[in-house]
C-alpha cells in the first residue's frame, strides 16, 4: 500500500502549479498599468522568424529518499530539433522532432511517457504559438495519439509486467491521450520552452501568496532581471520562482480528486470518497510540496535553459522530480 501511496503523491505533484506565468498574472493585477514600464519589467515575448532552427537537450530525473537512503528511480533524456515553418503577425507554427531518446528502462509509472515518445520518434509535432510565443496547442495531436495508442497496446502486452498493472497502464494512457490537457502533459519540454511567454515580470524580488486558484494557499517568491555580457552588451533576461505549499492530510484527497477529475479520470465526488478512505489509513503527515523554476532567454525570446524541480516531503519519504531543457545549437534568421 505504501508503494501506491507514493505513486499518488507523485501524481499530485504534477497537478500543483509552478509556472511563473500563474504567479505574475495575479501579482500584476494589484498594480496600475501606469506603474509598469519598460524600465521596470521583463517582458517574455517571442521575436521568432521563419526558418529559425534550434536544437535542445531535454533531461528528466526522479529520485526518492526513504529515511535518508536515496534511490534513483528513473532518468531519461532526448534531443529535440525545432524549426519555425511559419511566422505571421498572429503567431508561429513550429515543427518539433524528438530523437536519440535515452532512458534507464526503469520505473513502470513512467513507462507510458517513455514508450509514448519511442512510438512517435522521428514524427513531426506541429506546435502552434500565438503572437507572443504563448503555447496554443499541437495541431496534429490526433494523428500522434492514434499512432501512440497502437504502439502502446503492443508494448504493454510484451513488457514483463503483471496483467493487472498492464491493464491499469493501458487505461491510464488511453484516458491521457483522449484529453487535450493529457496529451500536452506528454510534452513537458513545451512548457519548459514556452510556459512563460506572453507575460511581464516586475524586475527584482517579489513575494506572492496565491489563495485564489487553489483552496490550499501557495506561497511564491519570484525574481526577474535583465542579463548583460562582460562588455556591457545585452545578453537577454531571466526569471526565477520558488514555490511552497503544505496540504493538510485531511484535505489532500479532495485536492487530488479535483485534479484527477479535471484530467478526465472520473467524477470528483466519487474520487474524493475513494481516495479519502485510502489516505485515512496510509497518510500519517501533512504533505509539503516545494518547487523551483529558473528560465533564461536570449534577447529575441528563445529559451537558453529552463530548469524545474518539484519535491514532496512526507516526513520519512521525499520524492524529487527535476526537468531541464538546454539549447545546444541555433541558427536564427534576420536577427
Short mmCIF file of C-alpha atoms in Angstrom, two decimals, residues 19 102 173 261 315:
data_model
loop_
_atom_site.label_atom_id
_atom_site.label_comp_id
_atom_site.label_asym_id
_atom_site.label_seq_id
_atom_site.Cartn_x
_atom_site.Cartn_y
_atom_site.Cartn_z
CA UNK A 19 4.97 28.31 -13.72
CA UNK A 102 17.61 7.52 -23.86
CA UNK A 173 -2.62 6.08 -21.23
CA UNK A 261 -11.31 14.85 -12.31
CA UNK A 315 8.49 13.19 6.70
#
